[in-house]
């Protein structure tokens, strides 16, 4: 079974530019989550999709962040315009339901310069 | 509010036993997870405790006391490959999101 795949693994962009991160969950997993870890801090929840619907987006930092999940399959997280404080590792996770079997991707390391 | 505390770093010797503690203060606590994360890789699931007591899984065991807001991860017969970060995370009733501690970096030396 393929795991959760994230692309790109690394991204370096200039302040003010736009970046789009992609997550492909495990096939058949209706639940998809985005988390972020900024330097020296804990991993923090951003949002949760059930199929194509946003179940909980209480962790999204501000309106520069836009998450979508087209057709309930892969998801994208767009940051526009990027700021220095957006640097960190963005993790995606998916699950069939509930918190058991919650599988993380390897993350996208975003650096804004 | 929610708060998860765990030590920042620990060191141990190959073959030894190490206990990583985690205390939590969360509203509507549901269960407690432990994840292992090697540098540059995905966090991988180790254990999940929802009831008080000890859950044993091979060399790894996890304990939970709901009344004390306390958990620990016990690693036995340490191996070099156990050098990694260990993340404590709490889940809340009614939610499907995790609240993480900052992680404990464990270094196993020969």
PDB file of C-alpha atoms in Angstrom:
ATOM      1  CA  UNK A   1       0.000   0.000   0.000  1.00  0.00           C
ATOM      2  CA  UNK A   2       1.420   3.395  -0.985  1.00  0.00           C
ATOM      3  CA  UNK A   3       1.778   5.844   1.868  1.00  0.00           C
ATOM      4  CA  UNK A   4       0.898   9.516   2.082  1.00  0.00           C
ATOM      5  CA  UNK A   5       2.887  11.387  -0.554  1.00  0.00           C
ATOM      6  CA  UNK A   6       3.797  15.035  -0.370  1.00  0.00           C
ATOM      7  CA  UNK A   7       5.294  17.207  -3.066  1.00  0.00           C
ATOM      8  CA  UNK A   8       7.658  18.975  -3.198  1.00  0.00           C
ATOM      9  CA  UNK A   9       9.886  17.723  -0.407  1.00  0.00           C
ATOM     10  CA  UNK A  10      11.639  21.081  -0.242  1.00  0.00           C
ATOM     11  CA  UNK A  11      10.735  24.551  -1.491  1.00  0.00           C
ATOM     12  CA  UNK A  12      12.660  27.798  -1.203  1.00  0.00           C
ATOM     13  CA  UNK A  13      10.788  30.928  -2.258  1.00  0.00           C
ATOM     14  CA  UNK A  14      11.103  34.650  -1.811  1.00  0.00           C
ATOM     15  CA  UNK A  15       8.859  36.643   0.446  1.00  0.00           C
ATOM     16  CA  UNK A  16       5.772  37.722  -1.457  1.00  0.00           C
ATOM     17  CA  UNK A  17       5.772  34.776  -3.842  1.00  0.00           C
ATOM     18  CA  UNK A  18       3.178  32.041  -4.027  1.00  0.00           C
ATOM     19  CA  UNK A  19       3.764  28.388  -3.225  1.00  0.00           C
ATOM     20  CA  UNK A  20       1.461  25.396  -3.586  1.00  0.00           C
ATOM     21  CA  UNK A  21       2.027  22.230  -1.622  1.00  0.00           C
ATOM     22  CA  UNK A  22       0.415  18.985  -2.644  1.00  0.00           C
ATOM     23  CA  UNK A  23      -0.636  15.938  -0.655  1.00  0.00           C
ATOM     24  CA  UNK A  24      -1.788  12.590  -2.025  1.00  0.00           C
ATOM     25  CA  UNK A  25      -3.428  10.585   0.768  1.00  0.00           C
ATOM     26  CA  UNK A  26      -3.632   6.828   1.003  1.00  0.00           C
ATOM     27  CA  UNK A  27      -6.223   5.627  -1.471  1.00  0.00           C
ATOM     28  CA  UNK A  28      -9.652   5.322   0.118  1.00  0.00           C
ATOM     29  CA  UNK A  29      -8.854   7.553   3.089  1.00  0.00           C
ATOM     30  CA  UNK A  30     -11.679  10.066   3.401  1.00  0.00           C
ATOM     31  CA  UNK A  31      -9.959  12.050   6.146  1.00  0.00           C
ATOM     32  CA  UNK A  32      -7.071  14.311   5.237  1.00  0.00           C
ATOM     33  CA  UNK A  33      -5.231  16.639   7.612  1.00  0.00           C
ATOM     34  CA  UNK A  34      -2.648  19.395   7.285  1.00  0.00           C
ATOM     35  CA  UNK A  35      -0.224  20.191  10.094  1.00  0.00           C
ATOM     36  CA  UNK A  36       2.733  22.541  10.339  1.00  0.00           C
ATOM     37  CA  UNK A  37       5.897  22.659  12.398  1.00  0.00           C
ATOM     38  CA  UNK A  38       7.775  25.926  12.576  1.00  0.00           C
ATOM     39  CA  UNK A  39      11.373  25.948  13.827  1.00  0.00           C
ATOM     40  CA  UNK A  40      11.697  24.972  17.470  1.00  0.00           C
ATOM     41  CA  UNK A  41       7.966  24.637  17.997  1.00  0.00           C
ATOM     42  CA  UNK A  42       5.526  21.782  18.182  1.00  0.00           C
ATOM     43  CA  UNK A  43       3.592  20.338  15.250  1.00  0.00           C
ATOM     44  CA  UNK A  44       0.317  22.256  15.006  1.00  0.00           C
ATOM     45  CA  UNK A  45      -2.976  21.372  13.383  1.00  0.00           C
ATOM     46  CA  UNK A  46      -4.048  23.473  10.401  1.00  0.00           C
ATOM     47  CA  UNK A  47      -7.176  21.827   9.008  1.00  0.00           C
ATOM     48  CA  UNK A  48      -9.127  18.654   8.390  1.00  0.00           C
ATOM     49  CA  UNK A  49     -10.982  17.504   5.283  1.00  0.00           C
ATOM     50  CA  UNK A  50     -13.612  14.809   5.118  1.00  0.00           C
ATOM     51  CA  UNK A  51     -13.701  13.923   1.443  1.00  0.00           C
ATOM     52  CA  UNK A  52     -13.862  17.307  -0.317  1.00  0.00           C
ATOM     53  CA  UNK A  53     -15.396  19.217   2.599  1.00  0.00           C
ATOM     54  CA  UNK A  54     -13.529  21.199   5.224  1.00  0.00           C
ATOM     55  CA  UNK A  55     -14.510  19.683   8.560  1.00  0.00           C
ATOM     56  CA  UNK A  56     -12.336  21.910  10.727  1.00  0.00           C
ATOM     57  CA  UNK A  57     -10.101  24.769   9.601  1.00  0.00           C
ATOM     58  CA  UNK A  58      -9.612  26.326  13.011  1.00  0.00           C
ATOM     59  CA  UNK A  59      -5.834  26.043  12.792  1.00  0.00           C
ATOM     60  CA  UNK A  60      -5.348  28.012   9.578  1.00  0.00           C
ATOM     61  CA  UNK A  61      -3.148  30.988  10.515  1.00  0.00           C
ATOM     62  CA  UNK A  62      -4.727  33.628   8.262  1.00  0.00           C
ATOM     63  CA  UNK A  63      -6.338  34.187   4.882  1.00  0.00           C
ATOM     64  CA  UNK A  64      -3.022  33.897   3.038  1.00  0.00           C
ATOM     65  CA  UNK A  65      -3.473  30.136   3.381  1.00  0.00           C
ATOM     66  CA  UNK A  66      -5.929  28.332   1.119  1.00  0.00           C
ATOM     67  CA  UNK A  67      -6.519  24.590   1.198  1.00  0.00           C
ATOM     68  CA  UNK A  68      -8.495  22.616  -1.328  1.00  0.00           C
ATOM     69  CA  UNK A  69      -9.283  18.978  -1.910  1.00  0.00           C
ATOM     70  CA  UNK A  70     -10.523  18.425  -5.405  1.00  0.00           C
ATOM     71  CA  UNK A  71     -12.965  15.540  -5.740  1.00  0.00           C
ATOM     72  CA  UNK A  72     -12.026  14.258  -2.326  1.00  0.00           C
ATOM     73  CA  UNK A  73      -8.706  12.897  -3.551  1.00  0.00           C
ATOM     74  CA  UNK A  74      -5.474  14.877  -3.377  1.00  0.00           C
ATOM     75  CA  UNK A  75      -5.222  18.169  -1.523  1.00  0.00           C
ATOM     76  CA  UNK A  76      -3.313  21.374  -2.116  1.00  0.00           C
ATOM     77  CA  UNK A  77      -2.264  24.038   0.343  1.00  0.00           C
ATOM     78  CA  UNK A  78      -1.480  27.406  -1.226  1.00  0.00           C
ATOM     79  CA  UNK A  79       0.332  30.201   0.564  1.00  0.00           C
ATOM     80  CA  UNK A  80      -0.113  33.582  -1.131  1.00  0.00           C
ATOM     81  CA  UNK A  81       1.758  35.816  -0.552  1.00  0.00           C
ATOM     82  CA  UNK A  82       4.340  33.962   1.506  1.00  0.00           C
ATOM     83  CA  UNK A  83       5.874  35.648   4.542  1.00  0.00           C
ATOM     84  CA  UNK A  84       9.077  34.819   6.428  1.00  0.00           C
ATOM     85  CA  UNK A  85       7.142  33.357   9.371  1.00  0.00           C
ATOM     86  CA  UNK A  86       5.535  30.776   7.070  1.00  0.00           C
ATOM     87  CA  UNK A  87       8.821  28.852   6.955  1.00  0.00           C
ATOM     88  CA  UNK A  88       8.556  25.404   8.451  1.00  0.00           C
ATOM     89  CA  UNK A  89       7.683  21.809   7.673  1.00  0.00           C
ATOM     90  CA  UNK A  90       4.164  21.164   6.424  1.00  0.00           C
ATOM     91  CA  UNK A  91       2.861  17.663   7.116  1.00  0.00           C
ATOM     92  CA  UNK A  92      -0.123  15.955   5.612  1.00  0.00           C
ATOM     93  CA  UNK A  93      -1.835  12.938   7.165  1.00  0.00           C
ATOM     94  CA  UNK A  94      -4.746  10.734   6.183  1.00  0.00           C
ATOM     95  CA  UNK A  95      -6.980   8.184   7.872  1.00  0.00           C
ATOM     96  CA  UNK A  96      -9.989   5.997   7.199  1.00  0.00           C
ATOM     97  CA  UNK A  97     -11.816   7.406  10.203  1.00  0.00           C
ATOM     98  CA  UNK A  98     -11.040   8.323  13.760  1.00  0.00           C
ATOM     99  CA  UNK A  99      -7.497   8.687  14.962  1.00  0.00           C
ATOM    100  CA  UNK A 100      -6.277   5.119  14.617  1.00  0.00           C
ATOM    101  CA  UNK A 101      -4.410   4.481  11.436  1.00  0.00           C
ATOM    102  CA  UNK A 102      -3.483   8.156  11.141  1.00  0.00           C
ATOM    103  CA  UNK A 103      -0.616   8.088   8.621  1.00  0.00           C
ATOM    104  CA  UNK A 104       1.682  11.039   8.045  1.00  0.00           C
ATOM    105  CA  UNK A 105       3.591  12.030   4.943  1.00  0.00           C
ATOM    106  CA  UNK A 106       7.255  12.987   5.098  1.00  0.00           C
ATOM    107  CA  UNK A 107       6.433  16.669   4.897  1.00  0.00           C
ATOM    108  CA  UNK A 108       7.345  19.635   2.728  1.00  0.00           C
ATOM    109  CA  UNK A 109      10.088  21.851   4.106  1.00  0.00           C
ATOM    110  CA  UNK A 110       9.206  25.413   3.112  1.00  0.00           C
ATOM    111  CA  UNK A 111      11.785  28.154   3.417  1.00  0.00           C
ATOM    112  CA  UNK A 112      10.753  31.750   2.753  1.00  0.00           C
ATOM    113  CA  UNK A 113      13.701  34.115   2.243  1.00  0.00           C
TER     114      UNK A 113
ATOM    115  CA  UNK B   1      -6.263  25.808  26.525  1.00  0.00           C
ATOM    116  CA  UNK B   2      -4.102  22.816  25.769  1.00  0.00           C
ATOM    117  CA  UNK B   3      -0.558  22.127  26.863  1.00  0.00           C
ATOM    118  CA  UNK B   4       1.707  19.134  26.329  1.00  0.00           C
ATOM    119  CA  UNK B   5       5.087  18.961  28.077  1.00  0.00           C
ATOM    120  CA  UNK B   6       7.931  16.547  27.451  1.00  0.00           C
ATOM    121  CA  UNK B   7      11.706  16.776  27.906  1.00  0.00           C
ATOM    122  CA  UNK B   8      13.600  18.316  25.020  1.00  0.00           C
ATOM    123  CA  UNK B   9      16.443  15.829  24.877  1.00  0.00           C
ATOM    124  CA  UNK B  10      17.558  12.559  26.464  1.00  0.00           C
ATOM    125  CA  UNK B  11      20.593  10.350  26.066  1.00  0.00           C
ATOM    126  CA  UNK B  12      20.954   6.642  26.754  1.00  0.00           C
ATOM    127  CA  UNK B  13      23.264   3.748  26.058  1.00  0.00           C
ATOM    128  CA  UNK B  14      22.683   0.888  23.650  1.00  0.00           C
ATOM    129  CA  UNK B  15      20.983  -2.018  25.439  1.00  0.00           C
ATOM    130  CA  UNK B  16      19.621   0.174  28.224  1.00  0.00           C
ATOM    131  CA  UNK B  17      16.048   1.170  29.115  1.00  0.00           C
ATOM    132  CA  UNK B  18      14.767   4.732  28.785  1.00  0.00           C
ATOM    133  CA  UNK B  19      11.501   6.319  29.897  1.00  0.00           C
ATOM    134  CA  UNK B  20      10.205   9.440  28.155  1.00  0.00           C
ATOM    135  CA  UNK B  21       7.608  11.311  30.181  1.00  0.00           C
ATOM    136  CA  UNK B  22       4.760  13.460  28.932  1.00  0.00           C
ATOM    137  CA  UNK B  23       2.305  15.556  30.899  1.00  0.00           C
ATOM    138  CA  UNK B  24      -0.761  17.095  29.362  1.00  0.00           C
ATOM    139  CA  UNK B  25      -3.463  19.575  30.181  1.00  0.00           C
ATOM    140  CA  UNK B  26      -6.250  19.443  27.655  1.00  0.00           C
ATOM    141  CA  UNK B  27      -9.982  20.003  27.698  1.00  0.00           C
ATOM    142  CA  UNK B  28     -12.109  17.033  26.722  1.00  0.00           C
ATOM    143  CA  UNK B  29      -9.175  14.628  26.633  1.00  0.00           C
ATOM    144  CA  UNK B  30      -9.798  11.464  24.611  1.00  0.00           C
ATOM    145  CA  UNK B  31      -6.538   9.588  24.185  1.00  0.00           C
ATOM    146  CA  UNK B  32      -2.763   9.852  24.054  1.00  0.00           C
ATOM    147  CA  UNK B  33      -0.517   8.991  21.117  1.00  0.00           C
ATOM    148  CA  UNK B  34       3.201   8.409  20.807  1.00  0.00           C
ATOM    149  CA  UNK B  35       4.959   8.847  17.472  1.00  0.00           C
ATOM    150  CA  UNK B  36       8.558   8.268  16.429  1.00  0.00           C
ATOM    151  CA  UNK B  37      10.169  10.610  13.927  1.00  0.00           C
ATOM    152  CA  UNK B  38      13.575  10.239  12.335  1.00  0.00           C
ATOM    153  CA  UNK B  39      15.084  13.389  10.872  1.00  0.00           C
ATOM    154  CA  UNK B  40      13.506  14.300   7.538  1.00  0.00           C
ATOM    155  CA  UNK B  41      10.969  11.492   7.707  1.00  0.00           C
ATOM    156  CA  UNK B  42       7.280  11.151   8.533  1.00  0.00           C
ATOM    157  CA  UNK B  43       6.161  10.695  12.135  1.00  0.00           C
ATOM    158  CA  UNK B  44       5.276   7.026  12.523  1.00  0.00           C
ATOM    159  CA  UNK B  45       2.689   5.666  14.933  1.00  0.00           C
ATOM    160  CA  UNK B  46       3.997   3.838  18.002  1.00  0.00           C
ATOM    161  CA  UNK B  47       1.108   3.587  20.456  1.00  0.00           C
ATOM    162  CA  UNK B  48      -2.301   4.859  21.496  1.00  0.00           C
ATOM    163  CA  UNK B  49      -3.638   4.828  25.061  1.00  0.00           C
ATOM    164  CA  UNK B  50      -7.222   5.691  25.886  1.00  0.00           C
ATOM    165  CA  UNK B  51      -7.586   3.780  29.169  1.00  0.00           C
ATOM    166  CA  UNK B  52      -5.368   3.952  32.235  1.00  0.00           C
ATOM    167  CA  UNK B  53      -2.591   1.440  32.361  1.00  0.00           C
ATOM    168  CA  UNK B  54       0.266  -0.020  30.433  1.00  0.00           C
ATOM    169  CA  UNK B  55       0.175  -1.086  26.773  1.00  0.00           C
ATOM    170  CA  UNK B  56       3.070  -3.271  25.724  1.00  0.00           C
ATOM    171  CA  UNK B  57       4.184  -3.747  22.147  1.00  0.00           C
ATOM    172  CA  UNK B  58       7.499  -5.515  21.773  1.00  0.00           C
ATOM    173  CA  UNK B  59      10.361  -3.360  23.017  1.00  0.00           C
ATOM    174  CA  UNK B  60       8.076  -0.353  23.364  1.00  0.00           C
ATOM    175  CA  UNK B  61       5.467   0.195  26.091  1.00  0.00           C
ATOM    176  CA  UNK B  62       3.268   3.171  26.832  1.00  0.00           C
ATOM    177  CA  UNK B  63       1.513   4.101  30.062  1.00  0.00           C
ATOM    178  CA  UNK B  64      -1.356   6.470  30.742  1.00  0.00           C
ATOM    179  CA  UNK B  65      -2.827   7.955  33.924  1.00  0.00           C
ATOM    180  CA  UNK B  66      -5.847  10.061  33.039  1.00  0.00           C
ATOM    181  CA  UNK B  67      -6.301  11.337  36.597  1.00  0.00           C
ATOM    182  CA  UNK B  68      -2.732  12.652  36.681  1.00  0.00           C
ATOM    183  CA  UNK B  69      -2.579  13.875  33.086  1.00  0.00           C
ATOM    184  CA  UNK B  70       0.546  11.807  32.631  1.00  0.00           C
ATOM    185  CA  UNK B  71       1.959   9.348  30.148  1.00  0.00           C
ATOM    186  CA  UNK B  72       5.287   7.743  29.467  1.00  0.00           C
ATOM    187  CA  UNK B  73       6.910   5.797  26.676  1.00  0.00           C
ATOM    188  CA  UNK B  74       9.271   3.039  27.772  1.00  0.00           C
ATOM    189  CA  UNK B  75      11.893   1.769  25.358  1.00  0.00           C
ATOM    190  CA  UNK B  76      13.759  -1.398  26.288  1.00  0.00           C
ATOM    191  CA  UNK B  77      16.916  -2.986  24.876  1.00  0.00           C
ATOM    192  CA  UNK B  78      17.793   0.236  23.144  1.00  0.00           C
ATOM    193  CA  UNK B  79      19.304   0.038  19.690  1.00  0.00           C
ATOM    194  CA  UNK B  80      21.195   2.683  17.748  1.00  0.00           C
ATOM    195  CA  UNK B  81      18.290   2.949  15.325  1.00  0.00           C
ATOM    196  CA  UNK B  82      16.073   4.139  18.192  1.00  0.00           C
ATOM    197  CA  UNK B  83      17.843   7.506  18.026  1.00  0.00           C
ATOM    198  CA  UNK B  84      14.990   9.757  16.915  1.00  0.00           C
ATOM    199  CA  UNK B  85      12.463  12.286  18.137  1.00  0.00           C
ATOM    200  CA  UNK B  86       9.532  10.933  20.136  1.00  0.00           C
ATOM    201  CA  UNK B  87       6.334  12.938  19.929  1.00  0.00           C
ATOM    202  CA  UNK B  88       3.574  12.888  22.536  1.00  0.00           C
ATOM    203  CA  UNK B  89       0.173  13.961  21.209  1.00  0.00           C
ATOM    204  CA  UNK B  90      -3.284  14.237  22.770  1.00  0.00           C
ATOM    205  CA  UNK B  91      -6.622  13.893  21.048  1.00  0.00           C
ATOM    206  CA  UNK B  92      -9.816  15.545  22.260  1.00  0.00           C
ATOM    207  CA  UNK B  93     -13.311  14.105  22.392  1.00  0.00           C
ATOM    208  CA  UNK B  94     -15.349  15.121  19.400  1.00  0.00           C
ATOM    209  CA  UNK B  95     -12.366  16.198  17.346  1.00  0.00           C
ATOM    210  CA  UNK B  96     -10.154  14.384  14.966  1.00  0.00           C
ATOM    211  CA  UNK B  97      -7.077  16.473  15.455  1.00  0.00           C
ATOM    212  CA  UNK B  98      -3.963  15.970  17.542  1.00  0.00           C
ATOM    213  CA  UNK B  99      -2.238  18.392  19.903  1.00  0.00           C
ATOM    214  CA  UNK B 100       1.491  17.714  19.957  1.00  0.00           C
ATOM    215  CA  UNK B 101       4.286  18.319  22.399  1.00  0.00           C
ATOM    216  CA  UNK B 102       7.551  19.675  21.039  1.00  0.00           C
ATOM    217  CA  UNK B 103       9.055  16.194  20.997  1.00  0.00           C
ATOM    218  CA  UNK B 104      11.907  14.521  22.866  1.00  0.00           C
ATOM    219  CA  UNK B 105      15.108  13.944  20.929  1.00  0.00           C
ATOM    220  CA  UNK B 106      16.642  10.658  22.056  1.00  0.00           C
ATOM    221  CA  UNK B 107      20.280   9.937  21.349  1.00  0.00           C
ATOM    222  CA  UNK B 108      21.429   6.339  21.791  1.00  0.00           C
ATOM    223  CA  UNK B 109      25.179   5.928  22.097  1.00  0.00           C
ATOM    224  CA  UNK B 110      27.271   2.728  21.836  1.00  0.00           C
TER     225      UNK B 110
END
